[in-house]
Coordinates of C-alpha atoms and ligand atoms in Angstrom, one line a residue:
Chain A
X3 CA 32.9 -35.2 -153.8
X4 CA 30.2 -35.2 -151.1
X5 CA 31.9 -32.9 -148.7
X6 CA 30.0 -31.4 -145.8
X7 CA 30.7 -27.9 -147.1
X8 CA 28.4 -28.6 -150.0
X9 CA 25.4 -26.3 -150.2
X10 CA 22.0 -27.9 -150.2
X11 CA 20.0 -26.8 -153.3
X12 CA 16.8 -28.6 -152.6
X13 CA 15.8 -29.6 -149.1
X14 CA 12.6 -31.6 -148.6
X15 CA 11.5 -32.1 -145.0
X16 CA 8.9 -34.5 -143.6
X17 CA 6.7 -34.2 -146.7
X18 CA 3.2 -35.8 -146.6
X19 CA 1.1 -36.0 -149.7
X20 CA -2.4 -37.6 -150.0
X21 CA -4.6 -38.5 -153.0
X22 CA -7.9 -38.6 -151.2
X23 CA -7.5 -41.4 -148.7
X24 CA -4.2 -42.7 -150.2
X25 CA -1.2 -41.6 -148.3
X26 CA 1.3 -41.5 -151.2
X27 CA 4.3 -39.8 -149.4
X28 CA 4.7 -40.5 -145.7
X29 CA 7.1 -38.0 -144.2
X30 CA 9.7 -38.0 -147.0
X31 CA 12.9 -36.1 -146.3
X32 CA 15.6 -35.7 -148.9
X33 CA 18.4 -33.3 -149.7
X34 CA 19.8 -32.5 -153.1
X35 CA 23.3 -31.0 -152.9
X36 CA 24.3 -28.2 -155.2
X37 CA 26.2 -29.3 -158.3
X38 CA 25.5 -33.0 -157.8
X39 CA 23.3 -35.6 -159.4
X40 CA 21.1 -37.1 -156.7
X41 CA 19.1 -40.1 -157.6
X42 CA 15.8 -41.4 -156.2
X43 CA 15.2 -45.0 -156.8
X44 CA 12.0 -47.0 -156.3
X45 CA 9.7 -49.6 -157.7
X46 CA 6.4 -48.9 -159.5
X47 CA 4.0 -47.0 -157.3
X48 CA 6.6 -46.0 -154.7
X49 CA 5.7 -42.3 -155.0
X50 CA 8.6 -41.0 -157.1
X51 CA 6.4 -39.1 -159.6
X52 CA 4.2 -37.8 -156.8
X53 CA 7.3 -36.3 -155.1
X54 CA 8.5 -34.6 -158.4
X55 CA 5.0 -33.3 -159.0
X56 CA 4.8 -31.9 -155.5
X57 CA 8.1 -30.2 -155.9
X58 CA 6.8 -28.6 -159.2
X59 CA 3.7 -27.4 -157.3
X60 CA 1.2 -29.7 -159.1
X61 CA 0.3 -31.5 -155.9
X62 CA -0.1 -29.8 -152.6
X63 CA 1.4 -31.5 -149.6
X64 CA -0.7 -31.7 -146.4
X65 CA 2.4 -31.0 -144.4
X66 CA 6.2 -30.7 -144.6
X67 CA 8.3 -28.3 -146.5
X68 CA 10.3 -27.9 -149.8
X69 CA 13.1 -25.4 -149.7
X70 CA 15.1 -24.2 -152.7
X71 CA 18.3 -22.6 -151.4
X72 CA 16.5 -21.9 -148.1
X73 CA 13.4 -20.4 -149.7
X74 CA 10.2 -22.2 -148.7
X75 CA 8.1 -23.1 -151.8
X76 CA 5.3 -24.7 -149.9
X77 CA 2.5 -22.9 -148.1
X78 CA 1.2 -23.2 -144.5
X79 CA -1.2 -26.0 -143.8
X80 CA -4.9 -24.8 -143.9
X81 CA -6.0 -23.5 -140.6
X82 CA -8.7 -25.4 -138.7
X83 CA -11.2 -22.6 -139.2
X84 CA -11.1 -23.2 -143.0
X85 CA -11.8 -26.9 -142.8
X86 CA -15.6 -26.5 -142.6
X87 CA -15.8 -24.3 -145.7
X88 CA -16.6 -26.2 -148.9
X89 CA -13.7 -25.9 -151.4
X90 CA -15.9 -24.7 -154.2
X91 CA -17.1 -21.8 -152.1
X92 CA -13.5 -21.1 -151.0
X93 CA -12.4 -20.8 -154.6
X94 CA -15.0 -18.1 -155.2
X95 CA -13.6 -15.9 -152.5
X96 CA -10.6 -13.8 -153.5
X97 CA -7.5 -15.3 -151.9
X98 CA -6.6 -12.2 -149.9
X99 CA -10.1 -12.0 -148.4
X100 CA -10.0 -15.7 -147.4
X101 CA -6.6 -15.2 -145.8
X102 CA -7.9 -12.3 -143.8
X103 CA -10.8 -14.4 -142.6
X104 CA -8.5 -17.1 -141.6
X105 CA -10.0 -19.6 -144.0
X106 CA -6.8 -20.4 -145.8
X107 CA -3.1 -20.3 -144.9
X108 CA -0.2 -18.8 -146.8
X109 CA -0.4 -20.4 -150.2
X110 CA 2.4 -22.4 -151.7
X111 CA 4.1 -21.1 -154.8
X112 CA 2.2 -21.8 -158.1
X113 CA 3.9 -24.0 -160.7
X114 CA 4.9 -21.1 -162.8
X115 CA 6.5 -19.3 -159.8
X116 CA 8.4 -22.4 -159.0
X117 CA 9.8 -22.6 -162.5
X118 CA 10.7 -19.0 -162.3
X119 CA 12.6 -19.7 -159.0
X120 CA 14.7 -22.2 -160.8
X121 CA 13.2 -25.7 -160.8
X122 CA 12.1 -27.3 -164.0
X123 CA 11.1 -30.8 -164.9
X124 CA 11.2 -33.4 -167.6
X125 CA 8.0 -35.3 -166.7
X126 CA 7.4 -39.0 -166.7
X127 CA 6.5 -40.3 -170.1
X128 CA 8.2 -37.2 -171.7
X129 CA 5.0 -35.4 -172.4
X130 CA 6.3 -33.2 -175.2
X131 CA 3.5 -31.2 -176.9
X132 CA 3.0 -33.4 -180.0
X133 CA 1.0 -30.8 -181.9
X134 CA 3.7 -28.2 -181.6
X135 CA 7.1 -28.2 -183.4
X136 CA 10.3 -29.0 -181.7
X137 CA 11.2 -25.3 -181.8
X138 CA 7.9 -24.3 -180.2
X139 CA 8.3 -26.9 -177.5
X140 CA 11.7 -25.4 -176.7
X141 CA 10.3 -21.9 -176.7
X142 CA 7.6 -22.9 -174.2
X143 CA 10.3 -24.3 -171.9
X144 CA 11.5 -20.7 -171.6
X145 CA 8.0 -19.3 -170.9
X146 CA 8.8 -17.7 -167.6
X147 CA 11.9 -15.9 -169.0
X148 CA 12.0 -12.6 -170.9
X149 CA 15.8 -12.3 -171.5
X150 CA 15.7 -12.7 -175.2
X151 CA 19.5 -12.9 -175.6
X152 CA 19.8 -15.5 -172.8
X153 CA 17.0 -17.6 -174.3
X154 CA 18.7 -17.6 -177.7
X155 CA 22.0 -18.6 -176.1
X156 CA 20.3 -21.4 -174.3
X157 CA 18.6 -22.6 -177.4
X158 CA 21.9 -22.9 -179.2
X159 CA 23.4 -24.6 -176.2
X160 CA 20.7 -27.3 -176.0
X161 CA 20.9 -27.8 -179.8
X162 CA 24.6 -28.2 -179.4
X163 CA 24.0 -30.9 -176.8
X164 CA 21.4 -32.6 -179.1
X165 CA 22.2 -32.0 -182.8
X166 CA 19.3 -34.4 -183.6
X167 CA 16.9 -31.8 -182.4
X168 CA 18.5 -29.1 -184.5
X169 CA 17.8 -31.2 -187.6
X170 CA 14.2 -31.5 -186.6
X171 CA 13.5 -28.0 -185.3
X172 CA 10.4 -27.4 -187.5
X173 CA 9.0 -30.9 -187.3
X174 CA 6.0 -31.6 -185.0
X175 CA 7.2 -33.1 -181.8
X176 CA 4.7 -35.9 -182.1
X177 CA 6.5 -37.3 -185.1
X178 CA 9.8 -37.7 -183.2
X179 CA 11.0 -41.1 -182.0
X180 CA 10.8 -42.0 -178.3
X181 CA 14.5 -41.2 -177.7
X182 CA 14.2 -37.9 -179.5
X183 CA 11.1 -37.0 -177.5
X184 CA 13.1 -37.7 -174.3
X185 CA 15.9 -35.5 -175.5
X186 CA 13.4 -32.8 -176.3
X187 CA 11.7 -33.1 -172.9
X188 CA 15.1 -32.6 -171.2
X189 CA 16.1 -29.8 -173.6
X190 CA 12.7 -28.1 -173.0
X191 CA 13.3 -28.2 -169.2
X192 CA 16.8 -26.9 -169.7
X193 CA 15.4 -23.9 -171.6
X194 CA 14.1 -22.6 -168.2
X195 CA 17.8 -22.4 -167.2
X196 CA 17.0 -24.3 -164.0
X197 CA 19.1 -24.3 -160.9
X198 CA 17.7 -27.7 -160.2
X199 CA 16.6 -30.0 -163.0
X200 CA 14.1 -32.8 -162.1
X201 CA 14.1 -35.8 -164.4
X202 CA 11.4 -38.4 -164.1
X203 CA 12.5 -41.8 -165.5
X204 CA 14.3 -40.6 -168.6
X205 CA 15.1 -44.2 -169.5
X206 CA 11.5 -45.3 -169.6
X207 CA 10.7 -47.5 -172.6
X208 CA 13.9 -46.7 -174.5
X209 CA 16.5 -49.0 -176.0
X210 CA 19.8 -49.4 -174.0
X211 CA 22.0 -47.5 -176.5
X212 CA 19.6 -44.5 -176.5
X213 CA 19.5 -44.6 -172.7
X214 CA 23.3 -44.6 -172.5
X215 CA 23.4 -41.5 -174.7
X216 CA 20.8 -39.7 -172.7
X217 CA 22.6 -40.5 -169.4
X218 CA 25.9 -39.2 -170.9
X219 CA 24.2 -35.9 -171.7
X220 CA 22.7 -35.8 -168.2
X221 CA 26.2 -36.1 -166.8
X222 CA 27.4 -33.4 -169.2
X223 CA 24.6 -31.0 -168.2
X224 CA 25.6 -31.6 -164.6
X225 CA 29.3 -31.0 -165.2
X226 CA 28.3 -27.7 -166.7
X227 CA 26.8 -26.7 -163.4
X228 CA 23.1 -27.8 -163.3
X229 CA 22.0 -29.7 -160.1
X230 CA 20.0 -32.7 -161.0
X231 CA 17.4 -34.8 -159.1
X232 CA 17.1 -38.0 -161.2
X233 CA 14.2 -40.4 -160.5
X234 CA 14.8 -43.8 -161.9
X235 CA 13.9 -47.5 -161.9
X236 CA 17.0 -48.3 -163.8
X237 CA 19.2 -48.3 -160.7
X238 CA 22.2 -49.6 -162.6
X239 CA 22.7 -46.5 -164.7
X240 CA 21.4 -44.0 -162.2
X241 CA 23.9 -45.2 -159.5
X242 CA 26.7 -44.8 -162.1
X243 CA 26.0 -41.1 -162.7
X244 CA 24.8 -40.0 -159.3
X245 CA 26.7 -39.0 -156.2
X246 CA 24.0 -39.6 -153.6
X247 CA 21.1 -42.0 -153.8
X248 CA 17.8 -42.4 -152.0
X249 CA 15.5 -45.4 -152.1
X250 CA 11.8 -44.8 -151.9
X251 CA 9.4 -47.7 -151.0
X252 CA 5.7 -47.3 -150.7
X253 CA 6.0 -43.6 -149.8
X254 CA 8.8 -43.9 -147.4
X255 CA 12.6 -43.3 -147.8
X256 CA 14.2 -46.7 -147.0
X257 CA 17.8 -45.8 -147.7
X258 CA 20.0 -42.9 -148.2
X259 CA 23.7 -43.5 -149.1
X260 CA 26.4 -42.4 -151.5
X261 CA 25.7 -44.0 -154.8
X262 CA 29.0 -45.8 -154.9
X263 CA 27.9 -47.6 -151.7
X264 CA 24.6 -48.7 -153.1
X265 CA 26.2 -50.0 -156.3
X266 CA 27.8 -52.7 -154.1
X267 CA 24.8 -53.3 -151.8
X268 CA 23.5 -56.8 -152.4
X269 CA 20.0 -55.9 -151.3
X270 CA 19.8 -53.1 -153.9
X271 CA 21.3 -55.3 -156.5
X272 CA 18.6 -57.9 -156.0
X273 CA 15.8 -55.5 -155.8
X274 CA 16.7 -53.0 -158.6
X275 CA 19.5 -54.3 -160.7
X276 CA 17.7 -57.3 -161.9
X277 CA 20.6 -59.7 -161.0
X278 CA 22.0 -60.1 -164.5
X279 CA 23.5 -56.6 -164.9
Chain B
X20 CA -23.9 -17.7 -202.5
X21 CA -22.3 -14.7 -200.8
X22 CA -25.0 -14.5 -198.1
X23 CA -24.3 -18.2 -197.5
X24 CA -20.7 -17.3 -196.9
X25 CA -21.5 -14.4 -194.7
X26 CA -24.0 -16.6 -192.6
X27 CA -21.2 -19.1 -192.4
X28 CA -18.8 -16.5 -191.3
X29 CA -21.1 -15.6 -188.4
X30 CA -21.4 -19.3 -187.4
X31 CA -17.6 -19.6 -187.7
X32 CA -16.9 -16.6 -185.4
X33 CA -19.2 -18.0 -182.7
X34 CA -18.0 -21.5 -183.2
X35 CA -14.5 -20.4 -182.5
X36 CA -15.5 -19.5 -179.0
X37 CA -16.9 -23.0 -178.3
X38 CA -14.0 -24.7 -179.9
X39 CA -11.3 -22.7 -178.1
X40 CA -12.8 -23.2 -174.7
X41 CA -13.4 -26.9 -175.4
X42 CA -9.8 -27.2 -176.6
X43 CA -8.4 -25.8 -173.3
X44 CA -10.9 -27.1 -170.8
X45 CA -12.8 -30.0 -172.5
X46 CA -15.9 -28.0 -171.5
X47 CA -18.8 -27.1 -173.6
X48 CA -19.5 -23.5 -172.6
X49 CA -23.3 -23.4 -173.0
X50 CA -23.3 -19.8 -171.9
X51 CA -21.4 -18.8 -175.0
X52 CA -24.6 -18.3 -177.0
X53 CA -25.8 -15.8 -174.3
X54 CA -22.5 -13.9 -174.5
X55 CA -23.2 -13.5 -178.2
X56 CA -26.7 -12.2 -177.4
X57 CA -25.4 -9.8 -174.8
X58 CA -22.8 -8.7 -177.4
X59 CA -25.8 -7.6 -179.6
X60 CA -27.4 -5.6 -176.9
X61 CA -24.1 -4.1 -175.7
X62 CA -23.6 -2.9 -179.3
X63 CA -27.1 -1.4 -179.4
X64 CA -26.7 0.5 -176.1
X65 CA -23.2 1.6 -176.9
X66 CA -24.4 2.9 -180.3
X67 CA -27.1 4.7 -178.5
X68 CA -25.0 6.2 -175.7
X69 CA -22.2 7.3 -177.9
X70 CA -24.5 9.0 -180.4
X71 CA -23.3 6.7 -183.2
X72 CA -26.9 5.7 -183.6
X73 CA -27.9 9.2 -184.8
X74 CA -24.7 10.0 -186.5
X75 CA -23.1 6.8 -187.8
X76 CA -19.6 6.9 -189.1
X77 CA -17.2 4.1 -189.9
X78 CA -14.8 4.9 -187.1
X79 CA -17.8 5.3 -184.8
X80 CA -19.2 1.8 -185.7
X81 CA -15.7 0.3 -185.3
X82 CA -15.5 1.8 -181.8
X83 CA -18.9 0.4 -180.9
X84 CA -17.7 -3.0 -182.1
X85 CA -14.5 -2.7 -180.1
X86 CA -16.5 -1.6 -177.0
X87 CA -18.9 -4.6 -177.3
X88 CA -15.9 -6.9 -177.8
X89 CA -14.2 -5.6 -174.7
X90 CA -17.4 -5.8 -172.7
X91 CA -18.0 -9.4 -173.8
X92 CA -14.4 -10.3 -173.2
X93 CA -14.8 -9.1 -169.6
X94 CA -18.1 -11.0 -169.3
X95 CA -16.6 -14.2 -170.6
X96 CA -13.7 -13.9 -168.2
X97 CA -16.1 -13.3 -165.3
X98 CA -18.2 -16.3 -166.2
X99 CA -15.1 -18.5 -166.3
X100 CA -13.9 -17.1 -163.0
X101 CA -17.2 -17.3 -161.1
X102 CA -18.9 -20.4 -162.6
X103 CA -16.3 -22.7 -164.0
X104 CA -13.0 -22.2 -162.2
X105 CA -14.4 -23.2 -158.8
X106 CA -15.4 -26.5 -160.4
X107 CA -12.2 -27.1 -162.3
X108 CA -11.7 -30.4 -160.3
X109 CA -15.4 -31.5 -160.2
X110 CA -16.9 -34.1 -162.4
X111 CA -17.7 -33.2 -165.9
X112 CA -21.4 -33.7 -165.3
X113 CA -21.4 -31.0 -162.6
X114 CA -19.6 -28.6 -164.9
X115 CA -22.0 -29.3 -167.7
X116 CA -25.0 -28.6 -165.5
X117 CA -23.4 -25.4 -164.3
X118 CA -22.8 -24.3 -167.9
X119 CA -26.5 -24.9 -168.7
X120 CA -27.4 -23.0 -165.5
X121 CA -25.3 -20.0 -166.4
X122 CA -26.8 -20.0 -169.9
X123 CA -30.4 -20.0 -168.5
X124 CA -29.5 -17.3 -166.0
X125 CA -28.1 -15.0 -168.6
X126 CA -30.9 -15.6 -171.0
X127 CA -33.5 -14.8 -168.4
X128 CA -31.5 -11.7 -167.2
X129 CA -31.5 -10.7 -170.9
X130 CA -35.3 -11.1 -171.0
X131 CA -35.7 -9.0 -167.9
X132 CA -33.3 -6.3 -168.8
X133 CA -33.9 -6.0 -172.6
X134 CA -37.5 -7.0 -172.8
X135 CA -38.4 -8.7 -176.1
X136 CA -37.3 -8.0 -179.6
X137 CA -35.7 -4.7 -180.3
X138 CA -34.9 -3.1 -183.6
X139 CA -31.3 -2.3 -184.4
X140 CA -30.4 0.9 -186.2
X141 CA -28.8 1.1 -189.6
X142 CA -25.2 2.0 -188.9
X143 CA -23.6 1.5 -192.2
X144 CA -25.0 2.5 -195.6
X145 CA -26.5 -0.5 -197.3
X146 CA -26.4 -1.0 -201.0
X147 CA -26.5 -3.8 -203.6
X148 CA -24.6 -4.3 -206.7
X149 CA -24.7 -6.7 -209.6
X150 CA -21.1 -6.8 -210.9
X151 CA -21.9 -9.8 -213.0
X152 CA -25.4 -10.7 -214.3
X153 CA -27.1 -12.9 -211.7
X154 CA -24.5 -12.2 -209.0
X155 CA -25.9 -9.9 -206.4
X156 CA -23.6 -8.4 -203.8
X157 CA -25.0 -6.9 -200.6
X158 CA -22.8 -4.5 -198.8
X159 CA -23.6 -6.0 -195.4
X160 CA -22.3 -9.4 -196.7
X161 CA -19.1 -7.8 -197.9
X162 CA -18.7 -6.1 -194.5
X163 CA -19.4 -9.3 -192.6
X164 CA -17.0 -11.3 -194.7
X165 CA -14.2 -8.7 -194.5
X166 CA -14.5 -8.2 -190.8
X167 CA -14.5 -11.9 -190.3
X168 CA -11.5 -12.4 -192.4
X169 CA -9.5 -9.8 -190.5
X170 CA -10.5 -11.3 -187.2
X171 CA -9.6 -14.8 -188.3
X172 CA -6.2 -13.7 -189.5
X173 CA -5.7 -12.0 -186.2
X174 CA -6.7 -15.1 -184.4
X175 CA -4.5 -17.2 -186.6
X176 CA -1.5 -15.0 -185.9
X177 CA -2.3 -15.1 -182.1
X178 CA -2.5 -18.8 -182.0
X179 CA 0.3 -19.8 -184.4
X180 CA 2.9 -17.1 -184.0
X181 CA 2.8 -15.7 -180.5
X182 CA 4.1 -17.2 -177.2
X183 CA 0.6 -16.9 -175.8
X184 CA -0.8 -18.9 -178.7
X185 CA 1.8 -21.6 -178.1
X186 CA 0.9 -21.7 -174.5
X187 CA -2.8 -22.0 -175.5
X188 CA -2.0 -25.0 -177.6
X189 CA 0.1 -26.5 -174.9
X190 CA -2.7 -26.1 -172.3
X191 CA -5.1 -27.8 -174.7
X192 CA -2.8 -30.8 -174.9
X193 CA -2.1 -31.1 -171.2
X194 CA -2.8 -28.6 -168.5
X195 CA -0.5 -30.4 -166.1
X196 CA 2.5 -30.4 -168.4
X197 CA 1.8 -26.8 -169.4
X198 CA 1.9 -25.9 -165.7
X199 CA 5.2 -27.8 -165.3
X200 CA 6.7 -25.6 -168.0
X201 CA 5.8 -22.5 -166.1
X202 CA 2.7 -21.6 -168.2
X203 CA 0.2 -19.8 -166.0
X204 CA -2.7 -22.1 -166.9
X205 CA -5.5 -20.1 -165.2
X206 CA -4.5 -17.0 -167.0
X207 CA -4.3 -18.8 -170.4
X208 CA -7.8 -20.2 -169.8
X209 CA -9.1 -16.8 -168.8
X210 CA -7.7 -15.1 -171.9
X211 CA -9.1 -17.9 -174.1
X212 CA -12.6 -17.1 -172.7
X213 CA -11.9 -13.4 -173.4
X214 CA -10.9 -14.0 -177.0
X215 CA -13.8 -16.3 -177.8
X216 CA -16.3 -14.0 -176.2
X217 CA -14.9 -11.0 -178.1
X218 CA -15.3 -12.9 -181.4
X219 CA -18.9 -13.7 -180.5
X220 CA -19.5 -10.0 -179.8
X221 CA -18.2 -9.1 -183.2
X222 CA -20.5 -11.7 -184.8
X223 CA -23.4 -10.2 -182.8
X224 CA -22.8 -6.7 -184.1
X225 CA -22.5 -8.0 -187.7
X226 CA -25.7 -9.9 -187.4
X227 CA -27.5 -7.0 -185.8
X228 CA -26.5 -4.7 -188.6
X229 CA -27.7 -7.1 -191.1
X230 CA -31.0 -8.2 -189.6
X231 CA -31.9 -5.0 -187.8
X232 CA -33.5 -6.8 -185.0
X233 CA -32.1 -8.4 -181.9
X234 CA -33.7 -10.5 -179.2
X235 CA -32.8 -12.0 -175.8
X236 CA -33.3 -15.5 -177.1
X237 CA -31.0 -15.1 -180.2
X238 CA -28.2 -16.7 -178.2
X239 CA -30.1 -20.0 -177.9
X240 CA -30.7 -20.5 -181.6
X241 CA -27.5 -18.8 -182.9
X242 CA -25.5 -20.5 -180.2
X243 CA -26.9 -23.9 -181.0
X244 CA -26.1 -23.6 -184.7
X245 CA -22.6 -22.4 -184.0
X246 CA -22.1 -25.3 -181.6
X247 CA -23.3 -27.6 -184.4
X248 CA -20.7 -25.9 -186.7
X249 CA -18.0 -26.5 -184.1
X250 CA -18.9 -30.2 -183.7
X251 CA -19.1 -30.5 -187.5
X252 CA -15.6 -29.2 -188.0
X253 CA -14.3 -31.2 -185.0
X254 CA -14.7 -29.6 -181.6
X255 CA -11.3 -28.4 -180.3
X256 CA -10.0 -27.6 -183.7
X257 CA -9.8 -24.0 -184.8
X258 CA -9.6 -24.6 -188.6
X259 CA -12.4 -27.1 -188.0
X260 CA -14.7 -24.4 -186.5
X261 CA -14.1 -22.2 -189.4
X262 CA -14.7 -25.0 -191.9
X263 CA -17.8 -26.2 -190.0
X264 CA -19.2 -22.6 -189.8
X265 CA -18.9 -22.0 -193.5
X266 CA -20.2 -25.5 -194.4
X267 CA -23.2 -25.0 -192.3
X268 CA -23.9 -21.5 -193.6
X269 CA -23.6 -22.6 -197.2
X270 CA -25.8 -25.7 -196.6
X271 CA -28.5 -23.6 -195.0
X272 CA -28.5 -21.0 -197.7
X273 CA -28.6 -23.5 -200.5
X274 CA -31.4 -25.4 -198.8
X275 CA -33.5 -22.3 -198.3
X276 CA -32.8 -21.2 -201.9
X277 CA -33.8 -24.5 -203.5
X278 CA -36.2 -26.0 -201.0
X279 CA -38.5 -24.3 -198.5
X280 CA -36.7 -22.4 -195.8
X281 CA -38.6 -24.4 -193.2
X282 CA -36.3 -27.3 -194.2
X283 CA -33.2 -25.3 -193.2
X284 CA -32.7 -26.5 -189.7
X285 CA -33.8 -30.0 -190.4
X286 CA -31.1 -30.1 -193.2
X287 CA -28.5 -28.5 -190.9
X288 CA -28.9 -31.2 -188.3
X289 CA -29.2 -33.9 -190.9
X290 CA -25.8 -32.9 -192.3
X291 CA -24.4 -33.0 -188.7
X292 CA -25.7 -36.5 -188.0
X293 CA -24.6 -37.7 -191.4
X294 CA -21.0 -36.4 -191.0
X295 CA -20.7 -37.6 -187.5
X296 CA -21.8 -41.1 -188.6
X297 CA -18.7 -41.2 -190.9
X298 CA -16.3 -39.0 -189.0
X299 CA -17.2 -39.1 -185.3
X300 CA -14.4 -36.6 -184.5
X301 CA -15.8 -34.1 -187.0
X302 CA -14.3 -33.0 -190.3
X303 CA -10.9 -31.8 -189.0
X304 CA -11.0 -33.2 -185.5
X305 CA -8.4 -35.6 -184.2
X306 CA -9.9 -39.0 -184.0
X307 CA -7.4 -40.4 -181.6
X308 CA -6.0 -39.0 -178.4
X309 CA -2.3 -39.2 -178.2
X310 CA -1.0 -40.6 -175.0
X311 CA 2.7 -41.3 -174.3
Ligands
LIG22 N1 -3.9 -39.0 -159.4 C1 -3.8 -40.0 -158.5 N2 -4.9 -40.4 -157.8 C2 -4.9 -41.4 -156.9 N3 -3.8 -42.1 -156.6 C3 -2.7 -41.8 -157.2 C4 -2.6 -40.7 -158.2 N4 -1.4 -40.7 -158.7 C5 -0.7 -41.6 -158.1 N5 -1.4 -42.3 -157.2 C6 -1.0 -43.4 -156.3 O1 0.1 -42.9 -155.5 C7 1.1 -43.9 -155.4 C8 2.4 -43.3 -156.0 O2 2.3 -43.1 -157.4 P1 3.5 -42.5 -158.2 O3 3.0 -42.3 -159.6 O4 4.1 -41.4 -157.5 O5 4.5 -43.7 -158.2 P2 5.9 -43.8 -159.0 O6 6.9 -44.2 -158.0 O7 6.2 -42.7 -159.9 O8 5.6 -45.1 -159.9 P3 6.1 -45.5 -161.4 O9 7.5 -46.0 -161.2 O10 5.2 -46.5 -161.9 O11 6.1 -44.2 -162.2 C9 0.6 -45.1 -156.2 O12 0.0 -46.0 -155.3 C10 -0.5 -44.5 -157.1 O13 -1.5 -45.5 -157.3
LIG23 MG1 6.4 -42.4 -161.8

């Protein structure tokens, strides 16, 4: 499966992200091969969500790069000359002017540009829009698209994958069960027709049967051609569907190996598989 | 009764701007009342420059209204861009103080540029009928109510039926999640300011045509009442702003009809305090915040 001829869909190189003084990602490098499911495992607070938010353009890295099929999504680091300018003043100045003055570097892509390039995300905690119907949530997933026919085709495709959602199309998303909300969050991300789908802990807080069903669908989506980066604490299931696996610990990649190898790794078993599984 | 409704319609139109901005940014845009005031003066000068003042026709008045709405939409977007967006990540107290500052700035600019009170020309013929004994209809009230209804249906359509409206509701739930879905949050916020400001401009023209006088401090009182209406209905809720506006308008009119009109404001705020005691989130506001 993991041949060397595989194209890299998403290449993350030496990424550093700070929250104020907190160094949340410390030089993270990671590659997601096209057509595969790559999983990122890690305990609470390891930095998994931070990485996915950074890929989606919601956090800006202080250094490092994120490339989608070779295209750099991140900007240049701010030049030294800009460091003394207060940020609130900077935001008053039109970006082009600030760049000419050398106050700011080339900006990273905005979140909507990143979605348009082909990366969409099912966020941690599902985050469906509770005050909108299931249909409206799905329509928003396709916000960056304008190909009406393609959107309609993708709508029937995700409703084929999750018939439960079809039955509840005109129901408010806030009234769905947790499992249904997770299905909707993934379906909504699929409506962007992503090249790379980011999933942040889709098993969070759900009963094992539901989780099994969701993982089955994730595999199916992947078989149909979508590349997946799956963030999980449930290592047992994630290692079963993934090809490659990374382990993140306090902001650093501790391990990178084929998933099959980690399944039999006693250290991983003790740390993430909770012994009993 | 009908003038209570038309007063309520005005409060509702202005309240919509407060509530929509609060819905998307959790920010009380104190400058909104001043946008309303500037809408009135923009209408006056537009009517003067275009000759609609001397020679008023219905299409002419409609064009003046449209012009004032566009002007205020641009003003609202500028305020957001210059005063609020740079502070998007600052503390709420800083933003609140900025909002008050912008409001004072615009009010004083208004005083400098427009002087004191100015009279507003009669743009539409004004008549009164008595279709039923005891029921007096004033044409200005009918105009105010019909224009308000059209604008509210337009807004309802925008918010409930268009992709932009869905995006607005998504941003009001979570800016981060909306951004993750590819919604250009800054643009949505900007257009929200534009729409709210345009509605305030329409309200201003309607009030000016009814009262025939406009003044640079009209935004302070009118804005405050409309803000009360928005809170009354549940700030952040669009139907709430409409309900709160009409409720406040009716209350005030009934109070000045049956008691002295000096009681008007006292009663208005009394109603506010009373309702908030029992429904802290307002009449139609959501009392709980959904999280996960
Ligand atoms: N907005 C924030 N401000 C400050 N610190 C933050 C913020 N978000 C996350 N952090 C910190 O960054 C680190 C990584 O958090 P992150 O949410 O990425 O972890 P995670 O691996 O997703 O954890 P979990 O499994 O609990 O979801 C944590 O120490 C967290 O406290
Ligand atoms: Mg997380």
